[in-house]
JSON list of C-alpha atoms in Angstrom, two decimals:
[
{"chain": "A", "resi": 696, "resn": "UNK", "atom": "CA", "xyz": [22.07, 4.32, -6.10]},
{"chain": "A", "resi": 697, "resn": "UNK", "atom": "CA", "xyz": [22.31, 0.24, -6.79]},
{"chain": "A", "resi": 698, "resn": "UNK", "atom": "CA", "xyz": [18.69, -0.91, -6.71]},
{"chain": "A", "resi": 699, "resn": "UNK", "atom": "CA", "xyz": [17.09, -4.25, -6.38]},
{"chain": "A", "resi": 700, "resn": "UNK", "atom": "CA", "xyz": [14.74, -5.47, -9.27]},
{"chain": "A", "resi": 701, "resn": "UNK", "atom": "CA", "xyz": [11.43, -4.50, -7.98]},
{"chain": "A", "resi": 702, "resn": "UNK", "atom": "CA", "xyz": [13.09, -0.43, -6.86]},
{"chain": "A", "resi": 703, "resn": "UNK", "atom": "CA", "xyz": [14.28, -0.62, -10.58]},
{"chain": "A", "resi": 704, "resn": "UNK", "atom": "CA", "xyz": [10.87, -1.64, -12.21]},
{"chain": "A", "resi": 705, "resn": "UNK", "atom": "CA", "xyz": [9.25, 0.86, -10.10]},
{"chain": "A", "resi": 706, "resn": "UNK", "atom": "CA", "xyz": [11.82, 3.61, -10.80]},
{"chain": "A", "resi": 707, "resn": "UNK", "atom": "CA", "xyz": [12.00, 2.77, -14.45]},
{"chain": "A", "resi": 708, "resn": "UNK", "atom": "CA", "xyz": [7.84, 2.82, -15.20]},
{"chain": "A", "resi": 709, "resn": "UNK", "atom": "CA", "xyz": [7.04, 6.09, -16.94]},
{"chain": "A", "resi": 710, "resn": "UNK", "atom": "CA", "xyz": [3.69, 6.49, -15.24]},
{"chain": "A", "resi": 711, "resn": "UNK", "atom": "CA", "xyz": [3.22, 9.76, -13.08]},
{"chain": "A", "resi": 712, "resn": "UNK", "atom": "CA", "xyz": [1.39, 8.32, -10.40]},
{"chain": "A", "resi": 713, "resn": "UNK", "atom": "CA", "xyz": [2.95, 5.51, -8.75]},
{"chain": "A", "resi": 714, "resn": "UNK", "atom": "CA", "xyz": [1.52, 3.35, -5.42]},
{"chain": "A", "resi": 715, "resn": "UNK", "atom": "CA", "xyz": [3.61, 1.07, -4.13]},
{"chain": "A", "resi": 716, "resn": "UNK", "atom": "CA", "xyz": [2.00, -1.54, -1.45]},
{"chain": "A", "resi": 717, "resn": "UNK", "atom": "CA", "xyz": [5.12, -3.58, 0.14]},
{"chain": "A", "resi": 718, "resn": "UNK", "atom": "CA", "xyz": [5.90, -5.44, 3.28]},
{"chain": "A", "resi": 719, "resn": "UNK", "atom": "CA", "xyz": [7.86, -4.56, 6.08]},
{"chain": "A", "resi": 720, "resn": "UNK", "atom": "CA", "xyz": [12.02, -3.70, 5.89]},
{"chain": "A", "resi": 721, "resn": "UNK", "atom": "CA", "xyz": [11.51, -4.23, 1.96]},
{"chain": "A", "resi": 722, "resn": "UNK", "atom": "CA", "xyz": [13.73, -1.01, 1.21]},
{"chain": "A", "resi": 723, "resn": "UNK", "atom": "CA", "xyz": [10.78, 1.16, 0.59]},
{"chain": "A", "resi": 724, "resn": "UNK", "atom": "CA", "xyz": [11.99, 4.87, 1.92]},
{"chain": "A", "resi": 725, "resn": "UNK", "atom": "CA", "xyz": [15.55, 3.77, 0.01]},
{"chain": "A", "resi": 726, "resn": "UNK", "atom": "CA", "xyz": [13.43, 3.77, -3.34]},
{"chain": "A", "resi": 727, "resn": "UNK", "atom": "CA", "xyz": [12.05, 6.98, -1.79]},
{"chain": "A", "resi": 728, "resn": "UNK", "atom": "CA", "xyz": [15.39, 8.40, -1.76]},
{"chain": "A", "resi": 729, "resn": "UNK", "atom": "CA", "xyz": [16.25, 7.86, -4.90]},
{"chain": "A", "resi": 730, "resn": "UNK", "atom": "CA", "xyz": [13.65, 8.84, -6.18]},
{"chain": "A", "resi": 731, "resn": "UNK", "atom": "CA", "xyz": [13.71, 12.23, -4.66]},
{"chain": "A", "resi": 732, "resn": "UNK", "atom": "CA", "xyz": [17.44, 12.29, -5.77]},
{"chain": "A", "resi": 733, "resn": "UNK", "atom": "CA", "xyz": [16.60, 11.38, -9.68]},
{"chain": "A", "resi": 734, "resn": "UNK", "atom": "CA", "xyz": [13.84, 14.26, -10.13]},
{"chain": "A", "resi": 735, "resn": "UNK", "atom": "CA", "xyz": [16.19, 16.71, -7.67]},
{"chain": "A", "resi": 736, "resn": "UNK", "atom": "CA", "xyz": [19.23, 16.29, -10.27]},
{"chain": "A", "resi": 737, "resn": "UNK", "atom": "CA", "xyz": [17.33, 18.81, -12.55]},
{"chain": "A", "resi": 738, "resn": "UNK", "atom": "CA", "xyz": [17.64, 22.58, -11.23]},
{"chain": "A", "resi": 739, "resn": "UNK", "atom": "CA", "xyz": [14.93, 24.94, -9.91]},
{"chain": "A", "resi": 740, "resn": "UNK", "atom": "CA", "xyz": [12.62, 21.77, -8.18]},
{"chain": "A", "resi": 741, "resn": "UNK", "atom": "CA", "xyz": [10.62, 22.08, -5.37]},
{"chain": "A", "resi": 742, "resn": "UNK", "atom": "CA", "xyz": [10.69, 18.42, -4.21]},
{"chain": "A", "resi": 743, "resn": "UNK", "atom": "CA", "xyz": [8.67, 17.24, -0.60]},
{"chain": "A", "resi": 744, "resn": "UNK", "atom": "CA", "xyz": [9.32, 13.91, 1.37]},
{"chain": "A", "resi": 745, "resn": "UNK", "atom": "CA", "xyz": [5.84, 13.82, 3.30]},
{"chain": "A", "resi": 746, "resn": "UNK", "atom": "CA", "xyz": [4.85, 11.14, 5.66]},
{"chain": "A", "resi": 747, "resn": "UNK", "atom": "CA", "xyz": [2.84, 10.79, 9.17]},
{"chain": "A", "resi": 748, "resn": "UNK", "atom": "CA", "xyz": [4.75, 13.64, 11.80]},
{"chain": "A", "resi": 749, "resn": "UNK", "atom": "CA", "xyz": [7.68, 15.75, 11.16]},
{"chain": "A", "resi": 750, "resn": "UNK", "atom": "CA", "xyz": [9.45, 13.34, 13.93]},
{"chain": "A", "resi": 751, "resn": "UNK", "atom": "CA", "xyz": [8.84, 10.06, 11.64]},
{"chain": "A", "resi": 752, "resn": "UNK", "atom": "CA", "xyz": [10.41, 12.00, 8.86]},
{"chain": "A", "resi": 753, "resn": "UNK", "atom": "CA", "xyz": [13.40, 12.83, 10.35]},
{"chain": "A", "resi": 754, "resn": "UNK", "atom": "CA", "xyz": [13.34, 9.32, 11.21]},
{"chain": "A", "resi": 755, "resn": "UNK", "atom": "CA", "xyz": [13.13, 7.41, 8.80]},
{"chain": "A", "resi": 756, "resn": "UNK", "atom": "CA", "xyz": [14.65, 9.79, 5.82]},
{"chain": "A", "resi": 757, "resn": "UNK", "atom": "CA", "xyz": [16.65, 12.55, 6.78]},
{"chain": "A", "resi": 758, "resn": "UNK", "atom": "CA", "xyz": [19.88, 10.86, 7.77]},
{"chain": "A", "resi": 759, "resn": "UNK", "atom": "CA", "xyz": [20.01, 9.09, 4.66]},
{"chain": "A", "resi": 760, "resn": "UNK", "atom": "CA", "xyz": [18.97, 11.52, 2.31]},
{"chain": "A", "resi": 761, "resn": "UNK", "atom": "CA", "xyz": [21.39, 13.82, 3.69]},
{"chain": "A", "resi": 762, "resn": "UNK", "atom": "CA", "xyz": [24.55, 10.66, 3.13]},
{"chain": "A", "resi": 763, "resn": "UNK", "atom": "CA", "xyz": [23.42, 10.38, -0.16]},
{"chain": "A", "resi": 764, "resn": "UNK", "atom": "CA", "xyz": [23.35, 14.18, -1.32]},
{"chain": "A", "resi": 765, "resn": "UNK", "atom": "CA", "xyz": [26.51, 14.75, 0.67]},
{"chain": "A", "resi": 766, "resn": "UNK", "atom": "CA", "xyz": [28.26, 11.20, -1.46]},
{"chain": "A", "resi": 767, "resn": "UNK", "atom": "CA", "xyz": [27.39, 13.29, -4.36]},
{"chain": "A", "resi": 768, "resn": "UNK", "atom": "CA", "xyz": [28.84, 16.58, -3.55]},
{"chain": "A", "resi": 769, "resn": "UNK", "atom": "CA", "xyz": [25.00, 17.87, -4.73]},
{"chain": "A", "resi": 770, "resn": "UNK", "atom": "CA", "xyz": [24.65, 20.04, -1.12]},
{"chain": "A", "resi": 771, "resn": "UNK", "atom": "CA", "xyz": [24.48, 24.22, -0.84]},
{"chain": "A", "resi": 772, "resn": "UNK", "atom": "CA", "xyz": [23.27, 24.12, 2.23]},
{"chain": "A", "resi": 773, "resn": "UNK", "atom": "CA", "xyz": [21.18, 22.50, 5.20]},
{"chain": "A", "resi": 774, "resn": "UNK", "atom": "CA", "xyz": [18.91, 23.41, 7.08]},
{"chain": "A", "resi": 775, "resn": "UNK", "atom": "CA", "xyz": [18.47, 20.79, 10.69]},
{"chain": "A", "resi": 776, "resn": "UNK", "atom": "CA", "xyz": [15.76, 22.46, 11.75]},
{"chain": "A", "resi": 777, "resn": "UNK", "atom": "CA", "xyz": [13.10, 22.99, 8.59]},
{"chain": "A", "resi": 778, "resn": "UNK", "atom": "CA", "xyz": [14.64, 19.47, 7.49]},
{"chain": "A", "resi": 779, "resn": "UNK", "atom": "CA", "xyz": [15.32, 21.21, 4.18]},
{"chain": "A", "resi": 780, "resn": "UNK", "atom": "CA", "xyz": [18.39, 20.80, 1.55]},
{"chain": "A", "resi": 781, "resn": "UNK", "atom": "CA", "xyz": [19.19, 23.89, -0.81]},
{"chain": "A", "resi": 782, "resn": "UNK", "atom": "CA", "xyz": [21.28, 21.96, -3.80]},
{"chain": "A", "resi": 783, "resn": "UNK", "atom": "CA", "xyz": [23.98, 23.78, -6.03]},
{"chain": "A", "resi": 784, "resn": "UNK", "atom": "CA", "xyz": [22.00, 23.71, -8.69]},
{"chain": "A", "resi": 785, "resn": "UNK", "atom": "CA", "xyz": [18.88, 25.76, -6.78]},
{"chain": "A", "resi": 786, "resn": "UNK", "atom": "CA", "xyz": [17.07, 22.81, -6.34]},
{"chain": "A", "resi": 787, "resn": "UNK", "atom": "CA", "xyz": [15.38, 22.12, -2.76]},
{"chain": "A", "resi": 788, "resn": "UNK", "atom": "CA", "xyz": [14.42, 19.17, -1.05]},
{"chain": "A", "resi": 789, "resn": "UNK", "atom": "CA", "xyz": [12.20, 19.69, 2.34]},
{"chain": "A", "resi": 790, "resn": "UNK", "atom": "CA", "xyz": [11.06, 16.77, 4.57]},
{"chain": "A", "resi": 791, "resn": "UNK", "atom": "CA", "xyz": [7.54, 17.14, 5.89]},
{"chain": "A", "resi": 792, "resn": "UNK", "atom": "CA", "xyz": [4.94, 16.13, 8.51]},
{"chain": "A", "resi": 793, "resn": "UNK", "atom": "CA", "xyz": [1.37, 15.63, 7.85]},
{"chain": "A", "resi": 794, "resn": "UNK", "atom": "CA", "xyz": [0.05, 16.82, 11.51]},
{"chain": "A", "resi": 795, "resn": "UNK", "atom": "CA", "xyz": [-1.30, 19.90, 9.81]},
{"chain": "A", "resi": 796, "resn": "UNK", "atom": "CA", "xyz": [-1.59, 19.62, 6.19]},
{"chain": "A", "resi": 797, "resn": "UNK", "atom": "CA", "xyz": [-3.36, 23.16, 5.76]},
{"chain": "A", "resi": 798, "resn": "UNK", "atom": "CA", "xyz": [0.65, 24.90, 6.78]},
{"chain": "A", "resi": 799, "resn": "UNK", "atom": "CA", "xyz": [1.50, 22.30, 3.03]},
{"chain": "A", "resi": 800, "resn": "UNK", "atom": "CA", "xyz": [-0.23, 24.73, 1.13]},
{"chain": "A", "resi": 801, "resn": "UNK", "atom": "CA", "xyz": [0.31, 27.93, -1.12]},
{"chain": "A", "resi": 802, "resn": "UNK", "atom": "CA", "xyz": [3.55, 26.36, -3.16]},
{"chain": "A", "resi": 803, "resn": "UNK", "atom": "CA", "xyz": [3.99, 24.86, -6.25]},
{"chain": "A", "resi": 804, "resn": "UNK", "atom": "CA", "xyz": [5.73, 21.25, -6.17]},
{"chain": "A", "resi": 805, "resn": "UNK", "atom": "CA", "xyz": [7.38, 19.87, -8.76]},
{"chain": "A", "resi": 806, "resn": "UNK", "atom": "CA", "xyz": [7.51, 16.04, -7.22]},
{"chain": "A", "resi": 807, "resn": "UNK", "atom": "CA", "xyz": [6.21, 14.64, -4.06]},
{"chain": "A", "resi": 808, "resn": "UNK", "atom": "CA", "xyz": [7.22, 11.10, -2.46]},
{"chain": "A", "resi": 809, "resn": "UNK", "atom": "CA", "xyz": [4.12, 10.32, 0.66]},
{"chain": "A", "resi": 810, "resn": "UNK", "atom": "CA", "xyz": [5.96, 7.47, 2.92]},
{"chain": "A", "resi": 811, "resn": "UNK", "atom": "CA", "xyz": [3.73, 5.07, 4.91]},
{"chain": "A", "resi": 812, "resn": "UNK", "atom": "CA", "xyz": [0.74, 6.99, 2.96]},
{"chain": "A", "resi": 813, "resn": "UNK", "atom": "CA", "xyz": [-1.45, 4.54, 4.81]},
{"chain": "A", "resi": 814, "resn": "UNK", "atom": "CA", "xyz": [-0.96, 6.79, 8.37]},
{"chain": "A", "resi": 815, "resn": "UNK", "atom": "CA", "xyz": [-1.57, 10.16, 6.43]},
{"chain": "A", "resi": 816, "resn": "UNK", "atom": "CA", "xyz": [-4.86, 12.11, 6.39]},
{"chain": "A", "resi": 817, "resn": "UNK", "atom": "CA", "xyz": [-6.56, 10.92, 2.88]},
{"chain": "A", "resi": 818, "resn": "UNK", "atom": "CA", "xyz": [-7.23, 14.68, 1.96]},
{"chain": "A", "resi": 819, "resn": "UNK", "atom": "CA", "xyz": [-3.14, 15.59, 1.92]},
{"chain": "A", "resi": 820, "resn": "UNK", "atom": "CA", "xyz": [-3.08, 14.52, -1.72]},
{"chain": "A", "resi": 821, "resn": "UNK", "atom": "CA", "xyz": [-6.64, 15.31, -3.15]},
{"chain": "A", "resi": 822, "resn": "UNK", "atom": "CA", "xyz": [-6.53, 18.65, -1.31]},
{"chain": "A", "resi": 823, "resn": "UNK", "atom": "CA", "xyz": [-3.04, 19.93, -0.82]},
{"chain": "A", "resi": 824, "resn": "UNK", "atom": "CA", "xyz": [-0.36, 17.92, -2.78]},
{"chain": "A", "resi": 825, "resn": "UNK", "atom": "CA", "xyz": [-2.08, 17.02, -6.29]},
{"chain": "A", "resi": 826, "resn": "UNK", "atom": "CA", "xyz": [-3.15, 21.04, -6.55]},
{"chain": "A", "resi": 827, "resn": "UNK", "atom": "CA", "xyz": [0.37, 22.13, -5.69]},
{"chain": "A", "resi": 828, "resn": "UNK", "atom": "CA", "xyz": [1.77, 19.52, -8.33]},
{"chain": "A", "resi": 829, "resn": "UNK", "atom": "CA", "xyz": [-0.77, 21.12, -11.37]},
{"chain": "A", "resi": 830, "resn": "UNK", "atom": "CA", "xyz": [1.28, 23.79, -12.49]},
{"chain": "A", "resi": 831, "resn": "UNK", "atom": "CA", "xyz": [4.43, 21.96, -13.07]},
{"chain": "A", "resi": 832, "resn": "UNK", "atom": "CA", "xyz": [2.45, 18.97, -14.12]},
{"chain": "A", "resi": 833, "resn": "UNK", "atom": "CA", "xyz": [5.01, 16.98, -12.01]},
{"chain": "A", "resi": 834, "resn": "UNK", "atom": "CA", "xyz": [4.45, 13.32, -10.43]},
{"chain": "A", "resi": 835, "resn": "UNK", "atom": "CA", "xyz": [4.41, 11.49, -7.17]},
{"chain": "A", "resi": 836, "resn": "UNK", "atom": "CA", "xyz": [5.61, 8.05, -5.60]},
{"chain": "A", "resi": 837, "resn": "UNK", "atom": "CA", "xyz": [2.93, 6.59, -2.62]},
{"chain": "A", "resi": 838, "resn": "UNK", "atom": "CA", "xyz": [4.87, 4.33, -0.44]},
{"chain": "A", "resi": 839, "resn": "UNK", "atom": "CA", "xyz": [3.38, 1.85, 2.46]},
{"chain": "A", "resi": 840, "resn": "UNK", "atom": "CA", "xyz": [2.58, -1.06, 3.98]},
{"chain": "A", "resi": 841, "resn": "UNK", "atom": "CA", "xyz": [-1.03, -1.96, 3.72]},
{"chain": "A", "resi": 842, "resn": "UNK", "atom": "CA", "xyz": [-3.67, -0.99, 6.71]},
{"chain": "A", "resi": 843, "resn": "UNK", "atom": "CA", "xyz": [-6.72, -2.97, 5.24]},
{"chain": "A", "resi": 844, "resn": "UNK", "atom": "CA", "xyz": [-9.21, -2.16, 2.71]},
{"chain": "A", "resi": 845, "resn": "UNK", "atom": "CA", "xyz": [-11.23, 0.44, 4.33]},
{"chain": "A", "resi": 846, "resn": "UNK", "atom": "CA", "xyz": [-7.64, 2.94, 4.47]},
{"chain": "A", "resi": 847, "resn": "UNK", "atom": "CA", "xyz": [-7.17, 5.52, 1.61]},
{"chain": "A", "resi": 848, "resn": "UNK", "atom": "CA", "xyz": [-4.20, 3.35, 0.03]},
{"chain": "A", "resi": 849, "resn": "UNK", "atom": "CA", "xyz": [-6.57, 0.73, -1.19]},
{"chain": "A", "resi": 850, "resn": "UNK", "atom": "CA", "xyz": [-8.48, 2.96, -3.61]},
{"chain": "A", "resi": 851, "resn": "UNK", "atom": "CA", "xyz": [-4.91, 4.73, -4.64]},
{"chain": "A", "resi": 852, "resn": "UNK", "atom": "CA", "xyz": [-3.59, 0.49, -5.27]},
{"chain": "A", "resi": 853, "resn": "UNK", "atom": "CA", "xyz": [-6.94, 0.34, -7.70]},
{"chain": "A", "resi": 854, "resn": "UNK", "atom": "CA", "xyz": [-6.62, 3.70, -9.44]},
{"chain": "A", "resi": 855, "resn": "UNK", "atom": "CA", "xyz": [-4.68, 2.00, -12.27]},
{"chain": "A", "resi": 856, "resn": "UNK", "atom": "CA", "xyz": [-7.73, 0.21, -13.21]},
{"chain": "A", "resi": 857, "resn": "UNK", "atom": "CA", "xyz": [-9.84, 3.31, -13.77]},
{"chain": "A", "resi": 858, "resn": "UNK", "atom": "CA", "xyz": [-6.69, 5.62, -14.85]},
{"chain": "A", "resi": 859, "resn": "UNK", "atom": "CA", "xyz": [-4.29, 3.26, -16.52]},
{"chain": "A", "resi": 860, "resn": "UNK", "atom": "CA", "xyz": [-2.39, 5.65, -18.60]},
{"chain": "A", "resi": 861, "resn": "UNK", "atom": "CA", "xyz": [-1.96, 7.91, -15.44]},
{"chain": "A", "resi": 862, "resn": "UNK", "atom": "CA", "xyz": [-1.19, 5.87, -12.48]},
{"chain": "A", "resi": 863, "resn": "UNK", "atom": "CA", "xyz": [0.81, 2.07, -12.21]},
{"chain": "A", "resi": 864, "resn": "UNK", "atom": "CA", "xyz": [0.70, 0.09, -8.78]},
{"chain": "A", "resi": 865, "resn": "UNK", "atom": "CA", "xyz": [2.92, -2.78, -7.52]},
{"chain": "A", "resi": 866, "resn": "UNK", "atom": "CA", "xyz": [2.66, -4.72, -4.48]},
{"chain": "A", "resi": 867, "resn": "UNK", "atom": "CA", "xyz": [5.84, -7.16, -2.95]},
{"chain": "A", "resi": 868, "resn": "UNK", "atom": "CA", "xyz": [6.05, -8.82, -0.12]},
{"chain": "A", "resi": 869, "resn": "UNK", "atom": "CA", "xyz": [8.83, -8.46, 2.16]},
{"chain": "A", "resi": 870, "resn": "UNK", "atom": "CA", "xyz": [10.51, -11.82, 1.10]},
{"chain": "A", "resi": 871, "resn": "UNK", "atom": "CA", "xyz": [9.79, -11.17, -2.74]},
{"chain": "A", "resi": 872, "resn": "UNK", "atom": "CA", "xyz": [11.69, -7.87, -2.04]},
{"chain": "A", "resi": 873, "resn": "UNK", "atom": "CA", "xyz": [15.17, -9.51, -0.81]},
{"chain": "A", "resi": 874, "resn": "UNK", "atom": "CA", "xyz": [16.13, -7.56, 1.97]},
{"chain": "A", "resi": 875, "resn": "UNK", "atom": "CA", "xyz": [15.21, -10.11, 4.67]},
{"chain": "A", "resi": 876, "resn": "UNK", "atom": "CA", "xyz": [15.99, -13.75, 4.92]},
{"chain": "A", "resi": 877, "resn": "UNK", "atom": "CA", "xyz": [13.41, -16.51, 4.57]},
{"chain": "A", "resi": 878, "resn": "UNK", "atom": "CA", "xyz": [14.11, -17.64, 8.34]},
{"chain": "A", "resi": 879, "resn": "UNK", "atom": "CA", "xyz": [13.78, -14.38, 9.47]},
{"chain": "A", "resi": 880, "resn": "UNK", "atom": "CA", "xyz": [10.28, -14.19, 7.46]},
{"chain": "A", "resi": 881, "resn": "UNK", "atom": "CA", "xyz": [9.00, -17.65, 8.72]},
{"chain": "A", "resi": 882, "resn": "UNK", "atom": "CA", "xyz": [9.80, -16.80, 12.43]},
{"chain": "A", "resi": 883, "resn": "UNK", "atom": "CA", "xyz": [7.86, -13.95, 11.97]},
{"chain": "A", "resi": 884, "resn": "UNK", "atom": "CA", "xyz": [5.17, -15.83, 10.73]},
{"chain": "A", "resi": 885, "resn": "UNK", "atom": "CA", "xyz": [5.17, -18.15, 13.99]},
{"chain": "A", "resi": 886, "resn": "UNK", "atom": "CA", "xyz": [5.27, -15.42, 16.33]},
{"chain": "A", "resi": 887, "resn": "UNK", "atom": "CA", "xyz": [2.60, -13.59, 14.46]},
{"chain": "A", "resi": 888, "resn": "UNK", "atom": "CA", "xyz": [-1.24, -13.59, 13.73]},
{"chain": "A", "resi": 889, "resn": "UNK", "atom": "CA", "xyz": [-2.32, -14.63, 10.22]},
{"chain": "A", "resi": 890, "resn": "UNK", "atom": "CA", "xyz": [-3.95, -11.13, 9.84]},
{"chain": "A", "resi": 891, "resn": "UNK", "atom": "CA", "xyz": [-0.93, -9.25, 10.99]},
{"chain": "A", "resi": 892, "resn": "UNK", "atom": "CA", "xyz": [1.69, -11.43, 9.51]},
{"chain": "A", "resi": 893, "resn": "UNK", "atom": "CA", "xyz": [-0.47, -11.10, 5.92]},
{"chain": "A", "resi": 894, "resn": "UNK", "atom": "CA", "xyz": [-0.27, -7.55, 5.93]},
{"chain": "A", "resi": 895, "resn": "UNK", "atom": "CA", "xyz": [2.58, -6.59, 7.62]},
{"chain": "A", "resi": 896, "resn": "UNK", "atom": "CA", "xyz": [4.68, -9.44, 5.69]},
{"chain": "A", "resi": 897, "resn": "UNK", "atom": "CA", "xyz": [2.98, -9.94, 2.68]},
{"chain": "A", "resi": 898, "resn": "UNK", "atom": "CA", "xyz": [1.63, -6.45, 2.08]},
{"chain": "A", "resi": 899, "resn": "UNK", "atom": "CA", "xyz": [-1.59, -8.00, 2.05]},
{"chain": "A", "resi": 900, "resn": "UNK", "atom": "CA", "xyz": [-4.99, -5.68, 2.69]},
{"chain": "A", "resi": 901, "resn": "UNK", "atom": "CA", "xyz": [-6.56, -7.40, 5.19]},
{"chain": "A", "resi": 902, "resn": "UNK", "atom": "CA", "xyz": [-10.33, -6.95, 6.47]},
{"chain": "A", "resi": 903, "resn": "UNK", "atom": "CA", "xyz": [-11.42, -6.48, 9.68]},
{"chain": "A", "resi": 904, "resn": "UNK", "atom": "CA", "xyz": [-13.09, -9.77, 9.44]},
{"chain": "A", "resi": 905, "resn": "UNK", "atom": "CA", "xyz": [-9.95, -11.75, 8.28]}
]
């Protein structure tokens, strides 16, 4: 998959934990994808796609994860209802909500992308998803737009500066990330608040007080 310069840095960066903190339509869930796709390409992996509801997953992912396995002739079989993808080379790829994240438990994981991380339930990675990910020792990509300082993501944006040899964060704003035009951006801006615009735009995390 063709990547713009930030997916590549992020893609690229060695570090198992990644957090990525970006603004709106910045091609987020199509790093996500190829992501998936790059740790999927070796056999026998148990990869999840996790974000807030089965519903938003099917959303926002499925569709395009299935165009992109099916371009490259990877697919054994699908399964539309479990959102799941069995790969030739016994790989599997399942899409998941985070309604319930007690029925996430009891398998092992070998990576783990959590979309819009910021609308999850904080204890899906300390208590289901980094346990699961132990045995294989594999790594995960959190993906989201900001939802202020007092949500989850902020601490996961700052974990590189108590764990720097573990986990790398980035943070783009939706014009730094080249997938909307600068008019587009600037009406935005005019029809917007400052708060909302800030962190919706410029994947700023605002206070409650800003």
């Amino acid at each position: 998959m063709q990547l713009a310069k930030w997916q590549s840095e992020v893609a690229n960066d060695p570090h198992r934990w990644k957090t990525v903190v970006a603004g709106r339509r910045s091609g987020k869930t199509y790093l996500s994808i190829r992501q998936i796709c790059f740790h999927a390409r070796k056999p026998n992996q148990n990869i999840f796609y996790i974000t807030a509801s089965y519903r938003q997953a099917k959303m926002i992912a499925w569709q395009l994860l299935k165009e992109r396995l099916l371009d490259l002739r990877w697919i054994q079989k699908i399964n539309e209802s479990e959102l799941t993808i069995r790969l030739k080379n016994n790989s599997t790829i399942s899409l998941k909500g985070s309604e319930n994240i007690d029925a996430l438990r009891g398998v092992s994981l070998s990576y783990v992308v959590i979309d819009e991380c910021a609308d999850v339930d904080p204890e899906l990675f300390s208590t289901i998803v980094r346990p699961a990910l132990a045995d294989q020792q594999g790594g995960a990509l959190f993906i989201t737009t900001p939802k202020g300082k007092s949500n989850w993501t902020y601490d996961l944006y700052n974990m590189q500066d108590d764990l720097p040899q573990e986990w790398k964060s980035w943070q783009f704003t939706t014009l730094e990330a080249g997938f909307v035009d600068e008019r587009e951006v600037e009406q935005a801006k005019a029809e917007m608040s400052l708060k909302q615009f800030r962190q919706e735009f410029e994947a700023s995390f605002e206070t409650t007080e800003s």
